[in-house]
Short mmCIF file of C-alpha atoms in Angstrom, two decimals:
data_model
loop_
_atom_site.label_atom_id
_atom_site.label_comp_id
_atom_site.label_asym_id
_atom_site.label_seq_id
_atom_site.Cartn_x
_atom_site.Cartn_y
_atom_site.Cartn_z
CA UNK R 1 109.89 126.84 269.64
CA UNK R 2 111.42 130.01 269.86
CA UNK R 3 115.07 129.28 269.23
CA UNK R 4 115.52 128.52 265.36
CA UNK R 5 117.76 124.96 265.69
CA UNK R 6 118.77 125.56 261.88
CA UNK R 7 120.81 128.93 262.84
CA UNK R 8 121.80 127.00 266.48
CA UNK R 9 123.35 124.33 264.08
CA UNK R 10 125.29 126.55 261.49
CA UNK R 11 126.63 128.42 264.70
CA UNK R 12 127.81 125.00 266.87
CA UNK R 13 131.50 124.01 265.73
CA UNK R 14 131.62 120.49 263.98
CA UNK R 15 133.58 119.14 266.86
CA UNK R 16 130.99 120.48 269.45
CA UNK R 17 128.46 119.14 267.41
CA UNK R 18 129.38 115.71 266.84
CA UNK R 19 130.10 115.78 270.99
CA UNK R 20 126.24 116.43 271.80
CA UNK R 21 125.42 113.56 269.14
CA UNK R 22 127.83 111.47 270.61
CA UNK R 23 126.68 112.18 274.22
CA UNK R 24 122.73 111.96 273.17
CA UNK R 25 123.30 108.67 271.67
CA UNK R 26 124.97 107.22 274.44
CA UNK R 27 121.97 107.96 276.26
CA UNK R 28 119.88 106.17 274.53
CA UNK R 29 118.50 102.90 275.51
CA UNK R 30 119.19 100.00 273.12
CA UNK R 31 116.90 96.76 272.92
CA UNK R 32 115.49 93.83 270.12
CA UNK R 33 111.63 95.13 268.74
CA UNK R 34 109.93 92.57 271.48
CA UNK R 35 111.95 94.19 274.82
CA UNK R 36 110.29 97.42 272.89
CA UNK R 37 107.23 96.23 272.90
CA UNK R 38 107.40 95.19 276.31
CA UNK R 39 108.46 98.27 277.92
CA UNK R 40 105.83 99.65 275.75
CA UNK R 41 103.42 97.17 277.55
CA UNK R 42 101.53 95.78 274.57
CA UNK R 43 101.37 92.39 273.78
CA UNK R 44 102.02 91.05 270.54
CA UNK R 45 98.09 90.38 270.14
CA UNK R 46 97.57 94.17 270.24
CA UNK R 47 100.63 94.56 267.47
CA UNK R 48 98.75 92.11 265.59
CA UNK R 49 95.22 94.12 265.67
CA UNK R 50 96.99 97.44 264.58
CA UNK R 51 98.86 96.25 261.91
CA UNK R 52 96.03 94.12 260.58
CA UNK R 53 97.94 91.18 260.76
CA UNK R 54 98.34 87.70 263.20
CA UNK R 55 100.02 87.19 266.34
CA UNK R 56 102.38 84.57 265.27
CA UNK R 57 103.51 87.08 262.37
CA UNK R 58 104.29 89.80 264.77
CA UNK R 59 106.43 87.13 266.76
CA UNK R 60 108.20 86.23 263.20
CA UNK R 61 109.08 89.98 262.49
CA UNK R 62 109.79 90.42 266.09
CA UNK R 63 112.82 87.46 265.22
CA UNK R 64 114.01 88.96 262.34
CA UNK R 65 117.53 90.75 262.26
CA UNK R 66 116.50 92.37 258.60
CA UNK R 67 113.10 93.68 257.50
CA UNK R 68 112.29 96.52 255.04
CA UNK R 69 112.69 99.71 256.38
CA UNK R 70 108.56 100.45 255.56
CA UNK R 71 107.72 97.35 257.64
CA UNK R 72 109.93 98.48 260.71
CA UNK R 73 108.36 101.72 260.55
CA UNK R 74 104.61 100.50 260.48
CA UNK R 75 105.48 98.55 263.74
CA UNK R 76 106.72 101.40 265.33
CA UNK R 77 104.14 103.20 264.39
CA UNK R 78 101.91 100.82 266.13
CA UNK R 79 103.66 101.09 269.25
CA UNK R 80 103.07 104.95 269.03
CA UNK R 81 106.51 106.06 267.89
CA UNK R 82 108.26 107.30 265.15
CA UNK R 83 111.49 105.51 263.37
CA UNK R 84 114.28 107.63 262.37
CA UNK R 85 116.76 106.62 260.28
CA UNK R 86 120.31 107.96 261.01
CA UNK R 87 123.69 107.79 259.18
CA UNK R 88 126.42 108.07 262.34
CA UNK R 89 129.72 109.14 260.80
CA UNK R 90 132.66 110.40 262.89
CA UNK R 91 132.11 114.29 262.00
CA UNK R 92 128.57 114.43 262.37
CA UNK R 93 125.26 112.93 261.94
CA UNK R 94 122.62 112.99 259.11
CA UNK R 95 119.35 111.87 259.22
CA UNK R 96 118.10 109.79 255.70
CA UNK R 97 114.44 111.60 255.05
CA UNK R 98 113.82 109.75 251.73
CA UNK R 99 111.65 106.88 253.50
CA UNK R 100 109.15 109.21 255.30
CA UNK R 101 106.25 109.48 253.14
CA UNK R 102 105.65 105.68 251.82
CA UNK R 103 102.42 104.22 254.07
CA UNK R 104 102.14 100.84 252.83
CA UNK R 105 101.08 97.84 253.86
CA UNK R 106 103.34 95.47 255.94
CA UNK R 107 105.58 93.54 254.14
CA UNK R 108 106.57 90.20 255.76
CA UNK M 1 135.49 108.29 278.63
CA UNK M 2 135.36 108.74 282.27
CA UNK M 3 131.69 108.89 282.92
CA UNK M 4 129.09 106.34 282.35
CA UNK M 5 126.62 107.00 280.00
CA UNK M 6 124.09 104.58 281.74
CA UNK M 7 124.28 105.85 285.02
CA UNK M 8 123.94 109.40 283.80
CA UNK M 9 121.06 108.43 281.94
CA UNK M 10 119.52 107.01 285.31
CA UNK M 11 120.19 109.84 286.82
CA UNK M 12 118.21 112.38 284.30
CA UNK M 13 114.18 113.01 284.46
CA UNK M 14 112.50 110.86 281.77
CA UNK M 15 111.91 114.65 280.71
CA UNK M 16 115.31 116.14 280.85
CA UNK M 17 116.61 113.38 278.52
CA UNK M 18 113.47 113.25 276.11
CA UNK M 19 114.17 117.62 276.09
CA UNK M 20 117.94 116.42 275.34
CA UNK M 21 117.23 113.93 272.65
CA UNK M 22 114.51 116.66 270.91
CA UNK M 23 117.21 119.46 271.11
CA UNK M 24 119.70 116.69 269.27
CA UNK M 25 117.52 116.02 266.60
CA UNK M 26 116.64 119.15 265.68
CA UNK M 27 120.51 119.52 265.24
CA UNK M 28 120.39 116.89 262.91
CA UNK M 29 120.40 117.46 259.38
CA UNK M 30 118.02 116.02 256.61
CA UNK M 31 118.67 114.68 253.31
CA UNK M 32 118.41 112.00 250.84
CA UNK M 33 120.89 109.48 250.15
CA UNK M 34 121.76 110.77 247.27
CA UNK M 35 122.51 114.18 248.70
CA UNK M 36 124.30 112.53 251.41
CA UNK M 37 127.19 110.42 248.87
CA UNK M 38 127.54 114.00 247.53
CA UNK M 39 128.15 116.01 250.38
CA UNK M 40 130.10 112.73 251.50
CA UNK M 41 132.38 113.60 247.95
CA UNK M 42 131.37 110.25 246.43
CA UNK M 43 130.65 109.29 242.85
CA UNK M 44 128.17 106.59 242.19
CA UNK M 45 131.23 104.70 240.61
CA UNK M 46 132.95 104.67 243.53
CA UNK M 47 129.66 103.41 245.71
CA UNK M 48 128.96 100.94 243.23
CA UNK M 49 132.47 99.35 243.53
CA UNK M 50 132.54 99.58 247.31
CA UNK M 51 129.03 97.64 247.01
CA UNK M 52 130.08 95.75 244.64
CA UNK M 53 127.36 96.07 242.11
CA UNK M 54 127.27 98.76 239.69
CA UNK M 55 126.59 102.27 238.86
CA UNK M 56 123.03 102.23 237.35
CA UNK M 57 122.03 99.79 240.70
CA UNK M 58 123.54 102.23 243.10
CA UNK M 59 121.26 105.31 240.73
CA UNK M 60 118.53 102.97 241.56
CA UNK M 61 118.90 102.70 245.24
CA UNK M 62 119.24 106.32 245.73
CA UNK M 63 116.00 106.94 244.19
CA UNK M 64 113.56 104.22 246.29
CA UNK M 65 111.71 105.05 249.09
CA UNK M 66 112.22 101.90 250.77
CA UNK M 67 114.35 99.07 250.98
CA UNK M 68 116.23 96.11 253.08
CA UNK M 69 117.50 97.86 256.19
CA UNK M 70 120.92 95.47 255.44
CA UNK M 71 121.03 97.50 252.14
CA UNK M 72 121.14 100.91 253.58
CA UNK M 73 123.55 99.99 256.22
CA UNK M 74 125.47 98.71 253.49
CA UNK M 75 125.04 101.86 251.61
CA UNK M 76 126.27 103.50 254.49
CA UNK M 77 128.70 102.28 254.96
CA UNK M 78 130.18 102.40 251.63
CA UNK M 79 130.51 106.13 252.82
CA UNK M 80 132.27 105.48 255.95
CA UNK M 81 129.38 105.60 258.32
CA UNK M 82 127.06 103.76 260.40
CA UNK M 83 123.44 102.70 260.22
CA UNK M 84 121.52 104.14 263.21
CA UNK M 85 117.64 102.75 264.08
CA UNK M 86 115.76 104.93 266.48
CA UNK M 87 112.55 104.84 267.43
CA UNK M 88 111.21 108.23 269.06
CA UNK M 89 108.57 108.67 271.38
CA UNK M 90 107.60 111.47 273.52
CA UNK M 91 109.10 109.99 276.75
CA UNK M 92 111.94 109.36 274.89
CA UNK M 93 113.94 107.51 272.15
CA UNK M 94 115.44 103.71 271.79
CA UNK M 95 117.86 102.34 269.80
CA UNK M 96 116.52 99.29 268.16
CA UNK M 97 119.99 96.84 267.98
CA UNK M 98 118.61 93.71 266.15
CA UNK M 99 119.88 94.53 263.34
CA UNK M 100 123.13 95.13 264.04
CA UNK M 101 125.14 91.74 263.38
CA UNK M 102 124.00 91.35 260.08
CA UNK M 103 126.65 91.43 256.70
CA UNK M 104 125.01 90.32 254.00
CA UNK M 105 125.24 90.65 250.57
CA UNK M 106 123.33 93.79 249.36
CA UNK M 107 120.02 93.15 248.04
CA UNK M 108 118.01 94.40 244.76
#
């Protein structure tokens, strides 16, 4: 990439910059970890296989409404994405980079 | 606001919004949580007595590379902001919202 988003950022006013978070997060989709799945179109045998674990345990995280942040990440991972952990706060945005180098197993 | 986010989004090429989402992000700025209570003008003290614990558990936190994602929202907001789950993927980013309804003491 050409641009250097580091110098884009120092140049953007706060205000205009929380507006473009603000408007990029209100175009994201929201759903549960299983409508994820889904709309990734794997089943929760495949989950199982990648994260070298059973079916019915991917259904039990899949349930869950708290999970460590390492196990969340490994099932994204499976699905082929990436988690990203953000801190929302009226001025601005931050994203929390201390969790991105742990690769352990899953927790459940 | 006037305009709806979610026909907007339906209206945007899968591309346009992953190029929006990417451009976003790289806005974004990265740091630790315990870079993030400073440049939010916190002292540990105060986090600790917002959390309810105390100072040498909130030292702790701020140094682990993982933990409950109920913890860090707490965390969070202790600092006035708001816990954010994304998961990226090159056709695009979704916010995962199971874990939204949860208050729960913070765990250890």
């Amino acid at each position: 990439m050409a641009r250097k988003y580091s110098e884009l950022r120092a140049k953007m006013s706060p205000t205009a910059r929380a507006q473009a978070e603000e408007q990029t997060r209100q175009l994201l989709k929201e759903m549960p970890l299983q409508e994820l799945r889904q709309a990734r179109k794997m089943s929760q045998q495949q989950m199982a296989k990648s994260l070298h674990t059973n079916q019915s345990n991917v259904s039990r995280i899949e349930k869950r409404t708290d999970m460590y942040i390492s196990t969340l990440r490994n099932v994204i991972k499976a699905m082929g994405g990436d988690l990203e952990v953000v801190a929302r706060f009226p001025d601005g945005s931050v994203r929390i980079n201390q969790f991105e180098d742990i690769d352990e197993a899953i927790k459940t």
